[in-house]
Structure formats: C-alpha cells, structure tokens
C-alpha cells in the first residue's frame, strides 16, 4: 500500500494538484503554438487519451496571443512554458494561461519578476518553478558541483532559491520540478527535495529519449518515486507523438495500483503457434482502448488453443488462428469469427460492453 506524501494543494484551472487529489498525468504539445488549429487538434487527441493538464511552448508574442483561442476550444487546463522573458509570462496569463512554468531567477531581475507575480495573483494563476540540470546558477554549480546521484544538492538549492524569490513577493501558489536526464540523479533529487518542502511536486525525466529508452527511464525513475509516495503530477517525456506519453503514464499508474483509467490490456508475446499478425492486432486494439473508460480486462492472444485459458480472468478477449479466430469471455468461447472480420467484430463487442457498463451506472 502506497502512502502519499502530504503536500499543499493548488489548482491548475479546475484540476486540483497536491493534497489528496489524484496524481495528474500531463503532456506538452509539439506544434507551433501560434498555429491554433494544429495545436487544438493535438490537444483534443491528448484529451481523448486521458491527458489532464496540457503545456504549450510560448517562445514569442504570437504564441502568447494564441492562447485565448486555444483555451476556448479545449477542456483541460492550459499551462504556458516560458523562458527568460517576463513580458511573455504576463501576456500568456492575460490571454488565458491557467498556469505558467518559469525559472523565476532568469526573468531579468526583481522588477520583472514582480510584474509576473502581480499578474499571477490578478489572474489566479499558479506558477511551476522548473529547474533542470542545464539551468542551474553558476554559483551553485561552483559550490555543489554538477548534480549527481551522490550529490544532487545543486538542483534542490536552485529550486528552493527560486521558490524563495516568489515567497518574497507573497506568492505561495507554487509547484516545483527538478529534472535531470539521469535516472538516479532524478530519484535522489526528488527524495531530497521532498524532505525539505511541502509544495506539490511535478515529476519527470528530461530528454528521456524515444519510445523505448524514454519509457524505460521514465518508468524506473517515476515508478520508484511514486511508489514512495512522492509526486503530485508527472509527464513521461518521449521523442514521440505526445499521445504515447499519456498511454505510458496511465499504464505506470495502473502498474502501481495508484489509478486506473479505462481497460487493462493483456496480450501474449507470441510464439511458434501464432498464425496471425498479432503485433498489429494488439496495437489496433490498444489504440481503441484508449478511447474507453470502463475498467475492463481485455486480452489479445495469438493462439486459439491456449489463449483463452491463459487469459481466463479477462472480461473479454480475442484469439487469432489460421483463417478463423475466436472471441471469448472469462475464458469461455463466445463467438467464432472469420479472420478478416475478427478486429471489427471484436471492437463492436467492446463498444457494446462499454455501453452496458455506462447504462448500469
């Protein structure tokens, strides 16, 4: 049983972060933010996958001004990612950002930070203090050295120094992230930070890599931290379609039994008995499951002989054969289907089960 670390609670739009709120799964768009149509289209895809908070890059004033149109067309809170430019931070909030991610120490001095904090107070916008290994102040690097698993102190001190800048302006609606590309440094850093503050923490491994490397690195680091009760929001950073970040994120929460969203997929690794393109079949079923909400156990198996028995606890499953496949429920044969019709018929059965679950409350 995981015992969550007790943190203060803030709100990003309508989403509560920290306290006893569910751990939120975030992502970030990779579109040009001033391309409103492309950005909204990608956010809608992320919403369907379960994304609960979305961050967009705001590199210029055109991107800041686009936030109004974007926010009006999406259902989840919108965070603006700002670097160095206080004017962009203020403009982003004026145009509808419901959260901003900044490094307070690199906005150009106390006066500019004061303007950003005043705007955050006026618009009721929380601030994420975001520090990573590449943005640590020179004096801290000189004192502590570059962050390592043995000594991540520079990350922690940089984050807390920046938090103090906000607190000095009477601002406390804060969450913190400290990111490293190194898994062990990330774990050590967040452990130490969690001991020193009760602000909510956003977890992530920065520049984690592509689908395989990024999933492994993020799952190891974040899985260990979440299992220890550390973390209030997180992002799985992948050099990939951001929808994949959400899929990995919810599977991570499911594996730790922290949260369950939608069906769980069980599938076999294939063997010499497989007579169907199970990889494609499983991928297509998995993509469909991302649009569903019912907590079903769904199996995709490659062998009609052993598959149903091996996935006996599944609510519903599909097993491929040569020219024919079967749909089974709780390990029992439900329906035989021609191989060519197997996928569409199975998806239709899934939709029926989803509708029945919804009708039953």
Tab-separated table of C-alpha atoms in Angstrom:
chain	number	residue	atom	x	y	z
A	1	UNK	CA	0.000	0.000	0.000
A	2	UNK	CA	1.471	3.339	-1.079
A	3	UNK	CA	1.237	6.208	1.398
A	4	UNK	CA	1.235	9.548	-0.386
A	5	UNK	CA	3.464	12.350	0.860
A	6	UNK	CA	1.331	15.149	2.322
A	7	UNK	CA	1.562	18.327	0.278
A	8	UNK	CA	-0.177	21.663	-0.015
A	9	UNK	CA	-2.931	21.747	-2.606
A	10	UNK	CA	-3.102	24.165	-5.517
A	11	UNK	CA	-5.413	24.321	-8.521
A	12	UNK	CA	-4.481	24.494	-12.188
A	13	UNK	CA	-7.766	25.547	-13.689
A	14	UNK	CA	-10.303	23.059	-12.366
A	15	UNK	CA	-7.693	20.367	-11.641
A	16	UNK	CA	-6.558	20.041	-8.036
A	17	UNK	CA	-2.863	19.270	-7.577
A	18	UNK	CA	-1.409	18.021	-4.312
A	19	UNK	CA	-3.128	17.245	-1.050
A	20	UNK	CA	-5.336	14.208	-1.543
A	21	UNK	CA	-6.038	14.934	-5.223
A	22	UNK	CA	-5.364	12.170	-7.752
A	23	UNK	CA	-1.907	12.243	-9.336
A	24	UNK	CA	-2.394	14.116	-12.614
A	25	UNK	CA	-0.938	12.973	-15.943
A	26	UNK	CA	0.372	15.814	-18.096
A	27	UNK	CA	1.856	16.246	-21.533
A	28	UNK	CA	3.144	19.014	-23.803
A	29	UNK	CA	2.244	19.820	-27.384
A	30	UNK	CA	4.905	19.745	-30.083
A	31	UNK	CA	3.078	22.022	-32.522
A	32	UNK	CA	3.821	25.669	-33.215
A	33	UNK	CA	1.579	27.243	-30.590
A	34	UNK	CA	0.519	30.129	-32.839
A	35	UNK	CA	-0.889	27.516	-35.239
A	36	UNK	CA	-4.153	27.347	-33.334
A	37	UNK	CA	-5.789	24.667	-35.491
A	38	UNK	CA	-2.861	22.248	-35.240
A	39	UNK	CA	-2.425	22.875	-31.521
A	40	UNK	CA	-6.102	22.410	-30.704
A	41	UNK	CA	-6.252	19.273	-32.855
A	42	UNK	CA	-3.325	17.756	-30.948
A	43	UNK	CA	-4.780	18.714	-27.563
A	44	UNK	CA	-8.078	17.067	-28.499
A	45	UNK	CA	-6.169	13.860	-29.303
A	46	UNK	CA	-4.454	14.111	-25.929
A	47	UNK	CA	-7.762	14.717	-24.155
A	48	UNK	CA	-9.195	11.550	-25.702
A	49	UNK	CA	-6.149	9.641	-24.435
A	50	UNK	CA	-6.757	10.957	-20.900
A	51	UNK	CA	-4.386	13.933	-20.629
A	52	UNK	CA	-5.421	16.044	-17.633
A	53	UNK	CA	-3.183	19.133	-17.945
A	54	UNK	CA	-1.512	20.391	-21.125
A	55	UNK	CA	1.555	22.610	-21.509
A	56	UNK	CA	2.411	24.625	-24.601
A	57	UNK	CA	5.579	26.480	-25.538
A	58	UNK	CA	5.352	30.271	-25.608
A	59	UNK	CA	8.519	31.453	-27.384
A	60	UNK	CA	7.104	34.711	-28.735
A	61	UNK	CA	4.191	37.127	-28.507
A	62	UNK	CA	2.277	35.437	-31.334
A	63	UNK	CA	2.198	32.238	-29.279
A	64	UNK	CA	1.057	34.149	-26.179
A	65	UNK	CA	-1.800	35.787	-28.074
A	66	UNK	CA	-2.899	32.440	-29.497
A	67	UNK	CA	-3.637	31.080	-26.013
A	68	UNK	CA	-7.074	32.733	-25.871
A	69	UNK	CA	-8.315	30.880	-28.936
A	70	UNK	CA	-6.735	27.629	-27.793
A	71	UNK	CA	-8.173	27.750	-24.279
A	72	UNK	CA	-11.670	28.483	-25.614
A	73	UNK	CA	-11.661	25.222	-27.565
A	74	UNK	CA	-10.198	22.722	-25.096
A	75	UNK	CA	-11.484	21.079	-21.933
A	76	UNK	CA	-8.296	20.688	-19.859
A	77	UNK	CA	-6.161	23.339	-18.105
A	78	UNK	CA	-3.603	25.167	-20.229
A	79	UNK	CA	-0.072	25.876	-18.976
A	80	UNK	CA	2.324	28.267	-20.718
A	81	UNK	CA	6.002	27.327	-20.796
A	82	UNK	CA	8.134	30.486	-20.560
A	83	UNK	CA	11.883	31.002	-20.698
A	84	UNK	CA	13.678	34.237	-19.816
A	85	UNK	CA	11.012	36.730	-20.977
A	86	UNK	CA	8.788	38.304	-18.300
A	87	UNK	CA	6.703	40.045	-20.967
A	88	UNK	CA	5.694	36.691	-22.418
A	89	UNK	CA	4.768	35.361	-18.974
A	90	UNK	CA	2.470	38.338	-18.324
A	91	UNK	CA	0.975	38.198	-21.831
A	92	UNK	CA	0.341	34.457	-21.534
A	93	UNK	CA	-1.685	34.976	-18.357
A	94	UNK	CA	-3.560	37.909	-19.885
A	95	UNK	CA	-4.506	35.662	-22.804
A	96	UNK	CA	-5.816	32.778	-20.736
A	97	UNK	CA	-2.981	30.594	-19.455
A	98	UNK	CA	-4.182	28.791	-16.318
A	99	UNK	CA	-0.645	28.046	-15.163
A	100	UNK	CA	2.861	29.104	-16.111
A	101	UNK	CA	6.164	27.284	-15.948
A	102	UNK	CA	9.124	29.600	-15.321
A	103	UNK	CA	12.502	29.780	-13.668
A	104	UNK	CA	11.989	32.961	-11.565
A	105	UNK	CA	15.700	33.671	-11.391
A	106	UNK	CA	16.167	34.069	-15.130
A	107	UNK	CA	13.381	36.541	-15.910
A	108	UNK	CA	15.661	39.592	-15.814
A	109	UNK	CA	15.659	40.802	-12.215
A	110	UNK	CA	13.379	41.640	-9.272
A	111	UNK	CA	11.237	44.241	-11.056
A	112	UNK	CA	10.341	41.914	-13.911
A	113	UNK	CA	9.630	39.062	-11.527
A	114	UNK	CA	7.395	41.386	-9.509
A	115	UNK	CA	5.327	42.104	-12.624
A	116	UNK	CA	4.952	38.387	-13.331
A	117	UNK	CA	3.872	37.642	-9.751
A	118	UNK	CA	1.398	40.544	-9.789
A	119	UNK	CA	-0.169	39.145	-12.962
A	120	UNK	CA	-0.313	35.645	-11.462
A	121	UNK	CA	-2.118	36.993	-8.407
A	122	UNK	CA	-4.505	39.042	-10.549
A	123	UNK	CA	-5.444	36.104	-12.779
A	124	UNK	CA	-5.317	33.389	-10.109
A	125	UNK	CA	-2.571	31.501	-11.936
A	126	UNK	CA	-0.220	29.069	-10.143
A	127	UNK	CA	3.470	29.016	-11.011
A	128	UNK	CA	5.589	25.938	-11.572
A	129	UNK	CA	9.192	26.575	-10.631
A	130	UNK	CA	11.014	24.479	-13.193
A	131	UNK	CA	14.714	23.750	-12.731
A	132	UNK	CA	16.806	21.237	-14.629
A	133	UNK	CA	20.439	20.226	-14.632
A	134	UNK	CA	21.213	22.548	-17.510
A	135	UNK	CA	19.750	25.692	-15.948
A	136	UNK	CA	21.444	25.750	-12.542
A	137	UNK	CA	23.064	29.019	-11.483
A	138	UNK	CA	26.856	29.178	-11.816
A	139	UNK	CA	27.448	29.956	-8.156
A	140	UNK	CA	25.514	26.839	-7.119
A	141	UNK	CA	27.471	24.694	-9.554
A	142	UNK	CA	30.680	26.127	-8.129
A	143	UNK	CA	29.541	25.305	-4.586
A	144	UNK	CA	27.962	21.879	-5.087
A	145	UNK	CA	29.176	20.660	-8.454
A	146	UNK	CA	27.056	19.302	-11.292
A	147	UNK	CA	24.152	17.209	-9.954
A	148	UNK	CA	24.901	13.518	-9.482
A	149	UNK	CA	23.092	10.677	-7.715
A	150	UNK	CA	25.511	11.050	-4.811
A	151	UNK	CA	25.094	14.826	-4.617
A	152	UNK	CA	22.035	16.360	-6.297
A	153	UNK	CA	22.220	19.387	-3.973
A	154	UNK	CA	22.623	21.990	-6.739
A	155	UNK	CA	19.231	21.054	-8.177
A	156	UNK	CA	17.487	21.303	-4.827
A	157	UNK	CA	19.131	24.561	-3.800
A	158	UNK	CA	18.371	26.161	-7.161
A	159	UNK	CA	14.704	25.179	-6.903
A	160	UNK	CA	14.337	26.389	-3.322
A	161	UNK	CA	16.173	29.644	-4.044
A	162	UNK	CA	13.722	30.321	-6.861
A	163	UNK	CA	10.781	29.420	-4.638
A	164	UNK	CA	12.038	31.929	-2.067
A	165	UNK	CA	12.005	34.624	-4.750
A	166	UNK	CA	8.279	34.007	-5.218
A	167	UNK	CA	7.618	33.771	-1.490
A	168	UNK	CA	9.381	37.122	-1.089
A	169	UNK	CA	6.584	38.624	-3.188
A	170	UNK	CA	3.932	36.958	-1.037
A	171	UNK	CA	3.220	34.267	-3.595
A	172	UNK	CA	2.706	30.653	-2.499
A	173	UNK	CA	0.567	29.078	-5.247
A	174	UNK	CA	3.556	27.014	-6.366
A	175	UNK	CA	4.559	23.579	-7.555
A	176	UNK	CA	8.141	22.512	-8.196
A	177	UNK	CA	10.003	20.345	-10.682
A	178	UNK	CA	13.680	19.442	-10.733
A	179	UNK	CA	14.658	17.445	-13.781
A	180	UNK	CA	17.711	15.572	-14.886
A	181	UNK	CA	18.318	13.304	-17.871
A	182	UNK	CA	19.898	10.841	-15.433
A	183	UNK	CA	17.540	8.402	-13.729
A	184	UNK	CA	19.443	8.036	-10.448
A	185	UNK	CA	20.009	11.791	-10.124
A	186	UNK	CA	16.292	12.362	-10.663
A	187	UNK	CA	15.393	9.877	-7.922
A	188	UNK	CA	17.944	11.227	-5.454
A	189	UNK	CA	16.999	14.822	-6.167
A	190	UNK	CA	13.272	14.414	-5.658
A	191	UNK	CA	13.797	12.367	-2.494
A	192	UNK	CA	15.874	15.161	-1.001
A	193	UNK	CA	13.504	17.883	-2.168
A	194	UNK	CA	10.503	16.034	-0.708
A	195	UNK	CA	12.187	16.146	2.697
A	196	UNK	CA	12.636	19.899	2.540
A	197	UNK	CA	9.341	21.268	1.253
A	198	UNK	CA	5.627	20.511	1.265
A	199	UNK	CA	4.906	22.169	-2.068
A	200	UNK	CA	3.422	19.780	-4.645
A	201	UNK	CA	5.990	18.223	-6.960
A	202	UNK	CA	5.830	17.655	-10.703
A	203	UNK	CA	7.925	14.647	-11.716
A	204	UNK	CA	9.787	13.999	-14.929
A	205	UNK	CA	12.995	12.799	-16.516
A	206	UNK	CA	14.059	15.429	-19.017
A	207	UNK	CA	15.271	14.491	-22.507
A	208	UNK	CA	14.470	10.862	-21.739
A	209	UNK	CA	14.627	9.705	-25.364
A	210	UNK	CA	12.419	7.813	-27.809
A	211	UNK	CA	9.646	5.339	-27.122
A	212	UNK	CA	11.740	2.504	-25.689
A	213	UNK	CA	14.532	4.373	-23.878
A	214	UNK	CA	12.203	7.143	-22.724
A	215	UNK	CA	9.591	4.741	-21.409
A	216	UNK	CA	12.154	2.685	-19.510
A	217	UNK	CA	13.995	5.648	-17.986
A	218	UNK	CA	10.814	7.495	-17.030
A	219	UNK	CA	9.106	4.392	-15.660
A	220	UNK	CA	12.083	3.458	-13.489
A	221	UNK	CA	12.598	6.939	-12.041
A	222	UNK	CA	8.950	7.914	-11.679
A	223	UNK	CA	7.841	4.432	-10.673
A	224	UNK	CA	10.270	4.383	-7.740
A	225	UNK	CA	9.295	7.889	-6.633
A	226	UNK	CA	5.553	7.302	-6.969
A	227	UNK	CA	5.871	4.014	-5.072
A	228	UNK	CA	7.493	6.001	-2.259
A	229	UNK	CA	4.550	8.435	-2.239
A	230	UNK	CA	6.471	11.262	-3.916
A	231	UNK	CA	4.862	13.185	-6.774
A	232	UNK	CA	1.613	15.018	-7.446
A	233	UNK	CA	1.757	15.402	-11.230
A	234	UNK	CA	4.087	13.956	-13.843
A	235	UNK	CA	4.959	13.821	-17.507
A	236	UNK	CA	6.503	10.923	-19.395
A	237	UNK	CA	8.805	12.807	-21.796
A	238	UNK	CA	9.200	10.975	-25.110
A	239	UNK	CA	10.587	11.926	-28.501
A	240	UNK	CA	7.322	10.681	-29.911
A	241	UNK	CA	3.693	11.593	-30.516
A	242	UNK	CA	2.671	13.041	-27.120
A	243	UNK	CA	-0.349	10.731	-27.040
A	244	UNK	CA	2.156	7.949	-26.322
A	245	UNK	CA	3.236	9.870	-23.202
A	246	UNK	CA	-0.300	9.639	-21.844
A	247	UNK	CA	-0.588	5.945	-22.652
A	248	UNK	CA	2.635	5.197	-20.800
A	249	UNK	CA	1.661	7.476	-17.922
A	250	UNK	CA	-1.592	5.737	-17.161
A	251	UNK	CA	-0.056	2.290	-17.550
A	252	UNK	CA	2.538	3.322	-14.974
A	253	UNK	CA	-0.171	4.384	-12.530
A	254	UNK	CA	-2.077	1.159	-13.208
A	255	UNK	CA	1.005	-0.979	-12.598
A	256	UNK	CA	1.466	0.684	-9.204
A	257	UNK	CA	-2.280	0.382	-8.465
A	258	UNK	CA	-2.440	4.118	-7.887
A	259	UNK	CA	-5.050	4.910	-10.549
A	260	UNK	CA	-6.898	3.003	-13.220
A	261	UNK	CA	-8.282	4.642	-16.316
A	262	UNK	CA	-10.105	2.547	-18.854
A	263	UNK	CA	-9.431	-1.082	-19.782
A	264	UNK	CA	-6.310	-3.069	-18.996
A	265	UNK	CA	-4.765	-4.888	-21.935
A	266	UNK	CA	-3.339	-8.399	-21.542
A	267	UNK	CA	-1.506	-9.792	-24.563
A	268	UNK	CA	0.834	-12.688	-25.239
A	269	UNK	CA	4.380	-12.230	-26.584
A	270	UNK	CA	3.662	-14.672	-29.460
A	271	UNK	CA	5.338	-17.994	-30.205
A	272	UNK	CA	5.601	-20.549	-32.985
A	273	UNK	CA	1.887	-21.389	-32.684
A	274	UNK	CA	0.858	-17.865	-33.732
A	275	UNK	CA	-0.774	-17.785	-37.173
A	276	UNK	CA	-1.929	-14.168	-37.222
A	277	UNK	CA	-0.294	-10.718	-37.257
A	278	UNK	CA	-0.714	-10.341	-33.508
A	279	UNK	CA	1.508	-7.266	-33.217
A	280	UNK	CA	-0.761	-5.221	-35.491
A	281	UNK	CA	-3.900	-6.673	-33.925
A	282	UNK	CA	-2.769	-5.849	-30.382
A	283	UNK	CA	-1.725	-2.343	-31.394
A	284	UNK	CA	-5.087	-1.619	-33.017
A	285	UNK	CA	-6.993	-2.936	-30.008
A	286	UNK	CA	-4.789	-0.945	-27.627
A	287	UNK	CA	-5.413	2.278	-29.545
A	288	UNK	CA	-9.147	1.687	-29.364
A	289	UNK	CA	-8.981	1.016	-25.630
A	290	UNK	CA	-7.504	4.483	-25.116
A	291	UNK	CA	-10.912	5.928	-26.008
A	292	UNK	CA	-12.765	3.786	-23.449
A	293	UNK	CA	-13.431	4.422	-19.762
A	294	UNK	CA	-14.750	1.154	-18.327
A	295	UNK	CA	-12.231	-0.792	-16.168
A	296	UNK	CA	-12.388	-3.955	-18.279
A	297	UNK	CA	-9.673	-6.581	-18.595
A	298	UNK	CA	-9.151	-7.168	-22.314
A	299	UNK	CA	-6.946	-9.923	-23.734
A	300	UNK	CA	-5.353	-10.249	-27.169
A	301	UNK	CA	-3.892	-13.730	-27.624
A	302	UNK	CA	-2.192	-15.425	-30.546
A	303	UNK	CA	-3.371	-18.997	-30.063
A	304	UNK	CA	-6.953	-20.244	-30.050
A	305	UNK	CA	-5.825	-23.414	-28.263
A	306	UNK	CA	-4.190	-21.987	-25.137
A	307	UNK	CA	-5.043	-18.269	-25.368
A	308	UNK	CA	-8.438	-18.267	-23.633
A	309	UNK	CA	-7.176	-20.424	-20.780
A	310	UNK	CA	-4.100	-18.291	-20.281
A	311	UNK	CA	-6.268	-15.162	-20.122
A	312	UNK	CA	-9.103	-16.718	-18.123
A	313	UNK	CA	-9.546	-13.673	-15.873
A	314	UNK	CA	-10.067	-11.312	-18.810
A	315	UNK	CA	-13.588	-9.953	-19.159
A	316	UNK	CA	-13.335	-10.322	-22.918
A	317	UNK	CA	-10.633	-11.450	-25.281
A	318	UNK	CA	-9.692	-12.226	-28.828
A	319	UNK	CA	-7.564	-15.140	-30.007
A	320	UNK	CA	-6.288	-15.401	-33.564
A	321	UNK	CA	-5.982	-18.564	-35.604
A	322	UNK	CA	-5.406	-19.539	-39.235
A	323	UNK	CA	-8.382	-18.228	-41.205
A	324	UNK	CA	-10.576	-18.016	-38.118
A	325	UNK	CA	-10.387	-16.539	-34.653
A	326	UNK	CA	-12.497	-16.527	-31.547
A	327	UNK	CA	-13.901	-14.009	-29.139
A	328	UNK	CA	-14.014	-15.320	-25.590
A	329	UNK	CA	-15.423	-14.071	-22.314
A	330	UNK	CA	-13.976	-15.174	-18.963
A	331	UNK	CA	-12.041	-17.899	-20.759
A	332	UNK	CA	-15.116	-19.393	-22.447
A	333	UNK	CA	-15.809	-19.407	-26.178
A	334	UNK	CA	-18.299	-16.678	-27.058
A	335	UNK	CA	-18.137	-16.437	-30.820
A	336	UNK	CA	-16.169	-17.734	-33.808
A	337	UNK	CA	-15.331	-15.135	-36.460
A	338	UNK	CA	-13.606	-15.217	-39.840
A	339	UNK	CA	-10.069	-13.864	-39.546
A	340	UNK	CA	-10.812	-10.926	-41.867
A	341	UNK	CA	-13.699	-9.820	-39.639
A	342	UNK	CA	-12.054	-10.506	-36.298
A	343	UNK	CA	-10.932	-6.978	-35.435
A	344	UNK	CA	-14.100	-5.048	-36.402
A	345	UNK	CA	-16.380	-7.580	-34.719
A	346	UNK	CA	-14.249	-7.511	-31.569
A	347	UNK	CA	-14.259	-3.704	-31.429
A	348	UNK	CA	-18.026	-3.785	-31.824
A	349	UNK	CA	-18.272	-6.156	-28.851
A	350	UNK	CA	-16.060	-3.833	-26.804
A	351	UNK	CA	-18.345	-0.908	-27.567
A	352	UNK	CA	-21.369	-2.957	-26.511
A	353	UNK	CA	-19.703	-3.793	-23.180
A	354	UNK	CA	-18.796	-0.140	-22.673
A	355	UNK	CA	-22.401	0.919	-23.323
A	356	UNK	CA	-23.726	-1.757	-20.956
A	357	UNK	CA	-21.365	-0.621	-18.200
A	358	UNK	CA	-22.415	3.003	-18.658
A	359	UNK	CA	-26.104	2.064	-18.641
A	360	UNK	CA	-25.602	0.134	-15.429
A	361	UNK	CA	-24.073	3.173	-13.749
